[in-house]
Amino acid sequence: MSNPAPTKHEFQAEVKQVLDIVIHSLYTDREIFVRELVSNAADALEKMRHTQLTENDVFDASKPLEINITTDETAGTLTISDTGIGMTRDELVENLGTIAHSGSKAFAAALKNAGKGGEAQLIGQFGVGFYSAFMVAAEVKVYTHSWRNEGEHLCWVSDGAGSYTIDEAPGQSRGSRIVIELKEDAKEFAKTSRLREILSRYSNFVSFPILLNGDRVNTVEALWLKSKEDISEEQYEEFYKFASHSFDKPTYRLHFQSEVPLSINALLFLPSENMELLGMGQMEPGVALYCKKVLIDPHPHKLLPEWMRFVRGVIDSEDLPLNISRESMQDSALVRKLGDVVAKRLLKFLDKESLEDAEKYRAFYQKFSRFLKEGVATDFDNRNAVAKLLRFQSSLTEGDEAISLPDYVGRMKEGQETIYYQVAPSRSSIESGPYVEGFKARGIEVLYLYEAIDEYVVSSLREFDGKQLQAVNSDQVDIGEDATDGEALSESDATALCEWMKEKLSSEVASVRVGKRLVSSPALALTPMGEMTPQMRQMLRAMNKDEVDAVKVILEINPRHEIVRKLAAQRETNPEAAQLIASQVLDNALLSAGLLDDPQRMVARTQEIMQALLSKL
Ligand code: ADP
Ligand code: MG
């Protein structure tokens, strides 16, 4: 058999970009590359442990699962080897040549958003995974053999400058051996003492033996099983960073043990950075499931509710059968119970924290409210507890102050039975519209919801604390008698005007009625189907064409408004002008309601109105 020549490969463009920054940016915290490589070795070993449970045909089956680190001060090299799953040729290309499977994905995503100059700072906030080796390496070699018997003996080599080669390298044992030829200014990492110091911080969180130049450096330690008094802040933080591959500091930490109704040891962290906001796509659940210190599943989907996927940490329960598999845990009632207990505990904890330190909670909320809103919409069991954690601005808040639903309910007016809200993009778009003025005049608070997803949140929630939630632009709103005085149309004049307007505007208007919630606007538009959103209405329109009452609006007019009163007076004596004004009143109302599909049509009419006005000057 002839030995094929080494093959040369270009790094994917995004990888080149990442490498360029990794290599050329001054960076003070270079030692994190050790953590990255040790965590990769631990991941590969963990995968191996799992593979061994199901596969009989394994290369080097008798090798113990461990990590060996050796330093050579004379040669200026550092070697990190593991007996994990190793890589095939294709896997080398895919895993070390592209960003698709790499911890640097978040970094690459953030890079896209970061302006020039901001790039170097990103390294401290995100992991660059395997590529971090190039902060200290003049050259990196990865020797490997896959756990698969048919795998090749390979060596991957690169100086990080744009390409790498893959060559055959006979004699490899199972796993990966990463040899780093250190740069001139990074020779410190070939010193045993320096490595020992770096490893001391997190090696105990690795559940496989780590040997440094032959000496064991770690005792496998399950931090979550220790009592709180014996754990320092630094240890917690290191654990968070190591166990969840994170670079930020956790905002909140919840560490608890309980015996009833289940034996639980849980150590949970809420991060300070939301990776999904960076356009990273949906993240994997981050709370691992253990049974008596043995990892069952690093990313269990059916443990905590899906929306809690941003939570990191560990749940360990002695009550789980040790031989539970990832597959069977998916539908285990015990696992569900376990997740349920922990989720409720976490929600209670967050509620307490949010009240004790509102500022801190606000910073957290800014980044993570999306998850909470998803929780209200999808987590039926915990809906109310999650809803308590939401924060909104309102007609009574100032600046960026925001209140909770319990706050709102606590200051409802006497006799008020309903929680009112409006969904619109901003405070100004709500306050310049006609809907809240009647509420303001009566001193009734209205919540301002600025995100499109809020529509979904309120329609899932429906009520809070026994109080119905209602949009101020719903046709069901009843806020009692008129709150303002001043000259108004008589009842019969008003009725006649309504009938006339209904006739003139019949293609768009289902009915016209006198409204009680208007103060300074002449009219407002309501959709007859309660809280139908403009989007839903547009869909209906598209399906039914026009002429369907469901898509027509209810027009409420203000009998005290001067335009309305004059319109009533002029409709018989001056029918043409009255028609123009009536149409414009409708379009203004539709515009405020976000229901005007074709604003163009106003142009011709406003010109006519201007001409009429000018001819009177
Ligand atoms: P991440 O660990 O977040 O996936 P990395 O950049 O650290 O990202 O690693 C990229 C990929 O390279 C890993 O997902 C893994 O498939 C592969 N890899 C890295 N180191 C090893 C190793 N020691 N053994 C086997 N595969 C490895
Ligand atoms: Mg990694």
XYZ file of C-alpha atoms and ligand atoms in Angstrom:
645
model
C 0.000 0.000 0.000
C 1.412 3.364 -0.951
C 1.345 6.204 1.501
C -0.837 9.021 0.169
C 0.753 12.451 0.222
C -0.354 14.949 2.910
C -3.407 16.883 1.870
C -3.597 20.628 2.207
C -6.821 22.382 3.207
C -7.882 25.993 3.514
C -9.666 27.055 6.688
C -13.232 28.211 6.169
C -13.407 32.017 5.796
C -14.978 32.575 9.224
C -12.273 30.478 10.840
C -9.597 32.575 9.151
C -11.211 35.668 10.568
C -11.329 34.203 14.063
C -7.743 32.997 13.836
C -6.552 36.336 12.597
C -7.890 38.028 15.719
C -6.744 35.266 18.039
C -3.205 35.486 16.707
C -2.828 39.227 16.305
C -4.706 40.676 19.238
C -2.830 41.465 22.360
C -4.494 39.408 24.969
C -3.752 39.276 28.660
C -5.634 36.180 29.619
C -3.954 33.736 27.285
C -3.940 30.862 29.751
C -7.592 30.129 29.007
C -6.416 28.022 26.055
C -5.529 25.310 28.590
C -9.083 25.299 29.863
C -10.404 25.019 26.316
C -8.180 22.096 25.415
C -8.784 20.287 28.703
C -12.501 20.752 28.278
C -12.308 19.336 24.744
C -10.387 16.349 26.089
C -12.989 15.861 28.814
C -15.810 16.109 26.253
C -14.118 13.509 24.063
C -13.706 11.196 27.063
C -17.300 11.670 28.103
C -18.399 10.732 24.589
C -16.113 7.711 24.767
C -17.626 6.602 28.049
C -21.018 6.718 26.400
C -19.880 5.016 23.232
C -18.476 2.135 25.251
C -21.881 1.458 26.744
C -23.364 0.608 23.375
C -20.493 -0.352 21.021
C -18.537 -3.592 21.217
C -16.121 -2.877 18.425
C -13.874 -0.173 19.840
C -10.281 0.651 18.938
C -7.863 0.375 21.912
C -10.786 -0.778 24.055
C -8.659 -1.415 27.124
C -7.160 2.094 27.375
C -8.195 3.816 30.602
C -10.136 7.056 30.134
C -7.773 9.834 31.152
C -6.012 13.049 30.221
C -2.238 13.271 30.099
C -0.476 16.610 30.007
C 3.258 16.821 29.483
C 5.563 19.794 29.303
C 8.995 20.004 27.737
C 10.801 23.134 28.771
C 13.825 22.450 26.607
C 11.817 21.940 23.450
C 9.305 24.624 24.402
C 6.312 22.369 23.873
C 3.138 21.462 25.694
C 1.215 18.260 24.924
C -2.340 17.468 25.939
C -3.534 13.987 25.138
C -6.697 12.090 25.849
C -8.030 8.608 25.260
C -11.388 9.926 24.093
C -13.254 9.294 20.847
C -10.575 10.784 18.581
C -11.341 11.943 15.053
C -11.526 10.514 11.563
C -10.197 12.410 8.561
C -13.604 13.876 7.790
C -14.109 14.848 11.405
C -10.765 16.662 11.463
C -11.857 18.742 8.490
C -15.301 19.393 9.860
C -14.355 20.023 13.512
C -11.056 21.843 13.239
C -11.444 23.502 9.829
C -14.918 24.994 10.034
C -16.913 26.948 12.557
C -19.930 24.664 12.313
C -18.960 22.477 15.243
C -16.895 24.760 17.241
C -17.197 26.636 20.497
C -16.109 29.710 18.589
C -19.526 29.974 16.964
C -20.692 32.620 19.429
C -17.468 34.501 18.897
C -17.903 34.469 15.123
C -21.489 35.637 15.508
C -20.468 38.457 17.829
C -17.675 39.387 15.439
C -20.261 40.142 12.795
C -21.944 42.635 15.112
C -18.812 44.177 16.583
C -17.514 47.286 14.926
C -13.881 47.747 14.002
C -11.722 47.947 17.075
C -14.226 46.124 19.278
C -12.993 42.770 18.100
C -10.094 42.254 20.461
C -12.317 42.740 23.489
C -14.544 39.947 22.335
C -11.931 37.315 23.040
C -12.326 37.885 26.751
C -16.087 37.463 26.586
C -16.412 34.448 24.365
C -14.647 31.185 23.996
C -12.821 30.541 20.775
C -12.558 26.857 21.641
C -9.823 24.880 19.973
C -8.543 27.923 18.085
C -7.478 29.569 21.335
C -4.369 27.351 21.126
C -3.088 29.734 18.468
C -2.785 32.516 21.041
C 0.330 30.770 22.297
C 1.306 28.399 19.484
C 3.704 28.845 16.603
C 2.354 25.532 15.390
C -0.286 23.065 16.538
C -0.241 19.350 15.717
C -3.198 17.113 16.421
C -2.361 13.403 16.342
C -5.433 11.248 16.455
C -7.094 7.913 15.934
C -10.843 7.547 16.084
C -12.519 5.007 18.382
C -13.644 3.293 15.204
C -11.449 0.352 14.314
C -11.399 1.262 10.653
C -10.160 4.802 11.438
C -6.825 6.108 10.154
C -3.724 7.143 12.075
C -3.563 10.857 11.373
C -1.757 14.088 12.047
C -3.334 17.531 11.526
C -0.866 20.438 11.407
C -1.279 24.176 11.174
C 0.393 27.452 12.071
C -3.013 29.127 12.017
C -2.126 31.275 9.019
C -4.884 30.188 6.677
C -4.431 26.523 5.957
C -3.691 23.164 7.535
C -2.502 19.783 6.341
C -3.627 16.291 7.195
C -1.150 13.459 6.869
C -0.919 9.845 7.878
C 0.952 9.230 11.128
C 1.216 5.518 11.903
C 1.206 4.274 15.477
C -1.466 6.462 17.100
C -3.471 5.123 19.974
C -7.123 5.964 20.457
C -7.930 9.601 21.177
C -6.213 12.874 20.421
C -2.801 14.222 21.267
C -2.388 17.946 20.826
C 1.178 19.131 20.601
C 1.722 22.844 20.910
C 4.980 24.374 19.844
C 4.960 27.510 21.951
C 5.740 30.954 20.589
C 8.805 32.744 21.915
C 6.713 34.904 24.254
C 4.655 31.987 25.566
C 7.339 29.642 26.826
C 5.965 29.956 30.382
C 3.361 27.357 29.395
C 6.090 24.740 29.134
C 6.757 25.079 32.857
C 5.279 22.399 35.094
C 4.667 24.845 37.922
C 2.766 27.245 35.679
C 0.564 24.460 34.319
C -0.068 23.086 37.795
C -1.229 26.499 38.931
C -3.579 26.898 35.951
C -5.021 23.416 36.287
C -5.592 23.745 40.022
C -8.514 26.065 39.401
C -10.786 23.687 37.560
C -9.161 20.300 37.207
C -11.289 18.992 40.065
C -14.408 19.598 38.000
C -13.179 17.153 35.360
C -14.519 13.702 36.045
C -11.519 11.889 34.525
C -8.010 11.628 35.915
C -5.646 14.380 34.769
C -1.938 13.626 34.965
C 0.676 16.353 34.658
C 4.039 14.880 33.708
C 2.881 11.614 35.238
C 1.483 12.982 38.490
C -2.209 13.022 39.184
C -3.363 16.625 39.712
C -7.081 16.289 40.317
C -9.438 14.648 42.727
C -12.796 14.320 41.087
C -15.040 16.572 43.062
C -18.752 17.184 42.714
C -18.981 20.782 43.858
C -22.756 20.621 44.028
C -22.611 17.935 46.726
C -20.530 20.050 49.085
C -22.189 22.357 51.534
C -22.333 26.047 50.708
C -20.087 27.077 53.593
C -17.242 25.075 52.117
C -17.347 26.709 48.704
C -15.755 30.050 47.868
C -17.081 32.578 45.380
C -14.101 31.857 43.137
C -14.827 28.147 43.149
C -18.431 28.749 42.190
C -17.370 31.016 39.384
C -14.712 28.669 38.069
C -17.213 25.866 38.165
C -19.734 27.891 36.200
C -17.160 28.780 33.594
C -15.756 25.331 33.267
C -18.957 23.308 33.432
C -20.964 25.507 31.107
C -18.160 26.601 28.775
C -19.001 30.169 29.598
C -16.960 33.310 29.676
C -19.294 35.667 31.455
C -19.984 35.873 35.163
C -23.223 34.353 36.411
C -25.844 36.910 37.494
C -27.621 34.622 39.933
C -26.741 31.412 41.669
C -29.062 28.954 43.376
C -27.493 26.085 45.280
C -29.761 23.855 47.283
C -30.168 20.408 48.704
C -33.461 18.786 49.537
C -34.717 15.394 50.592
C -38.467 15.733 50.069
C -40.276 15.008 47.850
C -37.105 13.827 46.110
C -33.450 13.770 46.946
C -32.031 16.694 45.013
C -28.685 18.428 44.844
C -28.942 21.339 42.490
C -26.490 24.052 41.574
C -27.956 26.462 39.065
C -26.577 29.601 37.443
C -28.246 32.301 35.434
C -25.749 33.828 33.009
C -25.226 37.497 32.289
C -24.936 37.109 28.535
C -27.732 35.831 26.330
C -26.158 33.964 23.446
C -29.426 33.678 21.558
C -29.549 37.452 21.230
C -26.417 37.243 19.125
C -28.265 35.425 16.422
C -26.820 32.105 17.474
C -29.991 30.131 17.086
C -31.638 28.175 19.849
C -29.273 26.993 22.542
C -29.135 23.551 24.075
C -30.519 23.073 27.589
C -27.648 23.865 29.941
C -28.506 22.059 33.172
C -26.871 18.633 33.225
C -28.477 15.640 34.893
C -26.385 13.524 37.251
C -27.122 10.542 39.405
C -24.735 10.220 42.346
C -22.011 12.192 40.566
C -22.342 10.189 37.343
C -23.326 12.240 34.332
C -26.523 10.933 32.736
C -27.102 13.658 30.173
C -25.218 16.947 29.682
C -28.134 18.613 27.840
C -31.385 16.949 28.890
C -34.391 18.265 26.999
C -37.174 16.932 29.181
C -35.823 17.909 32.581
C -36.528 21.617 32.981
C -39.109 23.388 30.826
C -37.671 24.138 27.384
C -37.760 27.916 27.924
C -35.301 27.544 30.817
C -32.610 26.455 28.383
C -30.504 29.511 29.301
C -30.042 28.215 32.859
C -26.700 26.470 33.443
C -25.609 24.014 36.095
C -26.248 20.604 37.521
C -29.083 18.610 39.014
C -28.058 15.442 40.827
C -30.567 13.037 42.318
C -29.938 9.810 44.165
C -33.454 8.687 43.435
C -32.763 8.105 39.749
C -31.830 4.580 38.789
C -28.137 4.693 37.957
C -28.641 2.740 34.762
C -31.158 5.231 33.387
C -30.286 5.972 29.785
C -30.631 9.262 27.967
C -33.439 7.729 25.969
C -35.462 6.336 28.856
C -35.044 9.485 30.927
C -36.959 11.379 28.254
C -40.201 9.855 29.378
C -39.455 9.044 32.965
C -42.080 10.357 35.372
C -39.372 10.672 37.991
C -37.291 12.954 35.799
C -40.312 15.080 35.083
C -41.074 15.345 38.781
C -37.472 16.263 39.467
C -37.476 18.979 36.826
C -40.791 20.264 38.070
C -39.592 20.642 41.652
C -36.412 22.422 40.574
C -38.206 24.708 38.100
C -40.657 25.835 40.788
C -37.844 26.422 43.227
C -35.958 28.482 40.678
C -39.007 30.626 39.922
C -39.554 31.297 43.606
C -35.919 32.200 43.978
C -36.053 34.623 41.052
C -39.184 36.259 42.365
C -37.499 36.870 45.696
C -34.326 38.174 44.068
C -36.277 40.494 41.784
C -37.931 42.122 44.784
C -34.807 42.334 46.897
C -32.614 43.956 44.265
C -34.697 45.481 41.505
C -31.722 47.108 39.753
C -29.879 43.852 39.408
C -33.007 42.142 38.212
C -33.613 44.847 35.649
C -30.213 44.231 34.056
C -30.930 40.534 33.946
C -34.427 41.090 32.582
C -33.194 43.266 29.755
C -31.239 40.378 28.340
C -33.440 37.444 29.271
C -37.052 38.669 29.094
C -37.514 36.757 25.860
C -37.180 33.483 27.685
C -39.634 34.519 30.388
C -42.160 35.544 27.765
C -41.683 32.256 26.001
C -42.296 30.642 29.396
C -45.632 32.404 29.862
C -46.706 31.339 26.391
C -45.569 27.708 26.598
C -45.246 26.581 30.214
C -48.774 25.996 31.369
C -47.793 24.635 34.789
C -45.716 27.643 35.738
C -47.537 30.324 33.796
C -48.511 32.486 36.752
C -45.184 32.235 38.496
C -43.387 33.274 35.314
C -45.873 36.069 34.660
C -44.972 37.551 38.045
C -41.444 38.012 36.734
C -42.458 40.107 33.736
C -41.958 43.862 33.816
C -43.762 46.515 31.800
C -43.853 50.235 31.418
C -47.252 51.831 31.820
C -49.215 55.050 31.547
C -48.118 55.809 35.119
C -44.414 54.919 34.936
C -41.687 57.343 34.027
C -38.440 56.921 32.153
C -37.438 53.296 31.970
C -39.146 52.344 35.225
C -41.140 49.160 34.795
C -43.688 47.413 36.975
C -44.826 43.861 37.545
C -48.337 42.497 37.229
C -48.631 42.233 41.034
C -47.627 45.924 41.216
C -50.362 46.754 38.733
C -53.012 44.748 40.545
C -51.940 46.248 43.857
C -52.724 49.752 42.661
C -55.849 49.109 40.615
C -58.616 51.629 41.146
C -61.489 50.704 43.375
C -64.005 48.738 41.363
C -61.547 48.089 38.530
C -61.735 44.430 37.577
C -59.591 44.348 34.475
C -55.910 44.707 33.649
C -55.600 47.014 30.643
C -52.769 47.053 28.154
C -51.867 48.180 24.676
C -49.362 46.512 22.377
C -47.561 49.029 20.163
C -43.950 49.715 19.263
C -43.325 52.632 21.623
C -44.656 54.901 24.339
C -45.081 57.733 21.883
C -47.045 55.654 19.404
C -49.400 54.623 22.211
C -49.770 58.070 23.729
C -50.337 59.857 20.447
C -53.118 57.406 19.594
C -56.723 57.699 20.810
C -56.985 54.602 22.970
C -55.424 55.515 26.288
C -56.796 59.031 26.697
C -60.039 57.822 28.268
C -58.101 55.639 30.716
C -55.817 58.479 31.627
C -58.756 60.795 32.209
C -60.151 58.268 34.689
C -56.784 57.575 36.324
C -56.796 53.949 35.194
C -53.336 52.529 34.561
C -52.574 50.986 31.178
C -49.610 48.670 30.611
C -47.509 49.464 27.568
C -46.241 46.384 25.747
C -43.636 47.144 23.118
C -42.706 43.791 21.628
C -44.610 41.883 18.979
C -44.222 38.732 21.082
C -46.187 40.452 23.883
C -49.334 39.966 21.860
C -48.743 36.277 22.192
C -47.890 36.558 25.870
C -51.130 38.310 26.854
C -53.292 36.045 24.758
C -51.705 33.001 26.425
C -51.982 34.479 29.882
C -55.581 35.769 29.539
C -55.761 36.666 33.220
C -53.606 37.305 36.221
C -54.627 37.012 39.860
C -58.208 36.497 38.765
C -58.234 39.703 36.720
C -58.862 39.522 33.014
C -56.326 41.120 30.686
C -57.858 43.357 28.080
C -56.436 45.437 25.255
C -57.501 49.074 25.371
C -58.287 48.812 21.685
C -60.686 45.935 22.208
C -64.333 46.568 21.364
C -65.248 44.912 24.686
C -63.728 47.650 26.819
C -66.162 49.203 29.279
C -64.740 51.916 31.476
C -68.005 53.413 32.550
C -69.619 56.733 31.955
C -68.092 59.629 30.149
C -65.355 61.199 32.208
C -65.393 64.621 30.615
C -67.877 67.426 30.397
C -68.367 70.052 27.770
C -70.910 70.579 25.056
C -71.934 67.393 23.287
C -74.267 66.349 20.487
C -77.737 65.464 21.664
C -78.517 61.763 21.696
C -80.733 61.980 18.649
C -78.233 64.094 16.651
C -75.491 61.662 17.556
C -77.568 58.656 16.493
C -78.416 60.334 13.193
C -74.766 61.150 12.553
C -73.760 57.563 13.300
C -76.285 56.254 10.820
C -75.170 58.706 8.163
C -71.502 57.849 8.640
C -72.228 54.138 8.563
C -73.934 54.591 5.206
C -71.168 56.752 3.734
C -68.346 54.525 4.956
C -70.078 51.182 4.618
C -67.344 49.419 2.672
C -64.972 49.692 5.629
C -67.107 50.166 8.658
C -69.274 47.528 10.317
C -70.899 50.019 12.663
C -70.548 53.530 14.016
C -71.353 54.285 17.632
C -70.885 56.928 20.260
C -67.849 56.166 22.401
C -67.278 56.933 26.055
C -63.550 56.553 26.191
C -62.600 59.457 23.932
C -61.358 62.711 25.368
C -59.409 64.750 22.831
C -59.624 62.626 19.671
C -62.634 62.763 17.343
C -62.848 59.011 16.731
C -61.205 55.662 17.146
C -61.364 52.371 15.292
C -61.892 48.976 16.893
C -61.803 45.545 15.394
C -65.008 43.635 16.095
C -63.233 40.400 16.942
C -61.878 41.566 20.251
C -58.124 41.672 20.224
C -57.561 40.952 16.565
C -54.138 42.242 15.662
C -53.434 44.151 12.460
C -51.477 41.128 11.237
C -54.335 38.739 11.863
C -56.699 41.135 10.184
C -54.508 41.397 7.141
C -54.448 37.629 6.870
C -58.215 37.445 7.084
C -58.460 40.141 4.485
C -56.215 38.271 2.148
C -58.290 35.133 2.584
C -61.764 36.636 2.360
C -61.069 39.450 -0.004
C -63.034 42.459 1.180
C -66.644 42.909 2.084
C -66.497 40.630 5.071
C -67.719 42.184 8.277
C -64.994 40.481 10.256
C -62.417 42.755 8.692
C -64.497 45.902 8.898
C -64.015 48.113 11.894
C -66.235 49.595 14.533
C -65.885 53.360 14.547
C -66.444 55.104 17.854
C -67.017 58.829 17.653
C -66.554 61.460 20.310
C -69.799 63.487 20.618
C -67.945 66.346 22.335
C -65.308 66.816 19.724
C -65.591 69.927 17.596
C -65.012 68.110 14.320
C -67.758 65.652 15.149
C -70.187 68.338 16.195
C -69.552 70.402 13.080
C -69.791 67.326 10.916
C -73.247 66.667 12.319
C -74.238 70.227 11.502
C -72.812 70.242 7.988
C -73.738 66.834 6.663
C -76.991 68.049 5.130
C -76.085 71.575 4.134
C -72.632 70.758 2.817
C -72.688 67.065 1.842
C -69.529 66.987 -0.280
C -67.264 68.540 2.304
C -68.910 66.417 5.022
C -68.153 63.242 3.083
C -64.501 64.296 2.728
C -64.214 64.984 6.449
C -65.944 61.735 7.425
C -63.564 59.708 5.256
C -60.600 61.520 6.728
C -61.814 60.942 10.298
C -62.034 57.243 9.490
C -58.574 57.094 7.919
C -57.004 58.934 10.852
C -58.607 56.437 13.197
C -57.423 53.521 11.080
C -53.933 54.954 10.966
C -53.772 55.271 14.762
C -55.018 51.730 15.070
C -52.351 50.440 12.696
C -55.163 49.286 10.433
C -54.715 51.557 7.432
C -53.541 49.198 4.723
C -53.325 51.785 1.982
C -52.126 55.182 3.288
C -51.727 56.385 -0.304
C -55.407 56.977 -0.615
C -55.180 59.798 1.901
C -52.961 61.854 -0.348
C -55.589 62.847 -2.901
C -58.123 63.574 -0.202
C -55.857 65.727 1.939
C -55.061 67.724 -1.184
C -58.746 68.338 -1.720
C -59.119 69.400 1.890
C -56.146 71.772 1.582
C -57.573 73.307 -1.556
C -60.914 73.860 0.117
C -59.154 75.483 3.046
C -56.996 77.732 0.872
C -59.940 78.892 -1.198
C -61.418 80.268 2.023
C -58.325 82.339 2.900
P -16.582 22.892 21.119
O -15.761 22.152 22.093
O -17.421 23.945 21.750
O -17.389 22.027 20.211
P -14.005 23.563 20.025
O -13.532 24.617 19.090
O -13.394 23.555 21.375
O -15.572 23.699 20.150
O -13.810 22.155 19.363
C -14.318 21.913 18.068
C -14.610 20.456 17.840
O -13.395 19.722 17.632
C -15.272 19.732 18.995
O -16.667 19.884 18.937
C -14.877 18.288 18.744
O -15.748 17.687 17.812
C -13.533 18.418 18.111
N -12.460 18.205 19.092
C -11.720 19.142 19.694
N -10.837 18.587 20.559
C -11.046 17.257 20.497
C -10.474 16.108 21.157
N -9.514 16.255 22.074
N -10.943 14.887 20.824
C -11.927 14.743 19.914
N -12.512 15.757 19.273
C -12.072 16.997 19.554
Mg -14.341 23.094 23.240
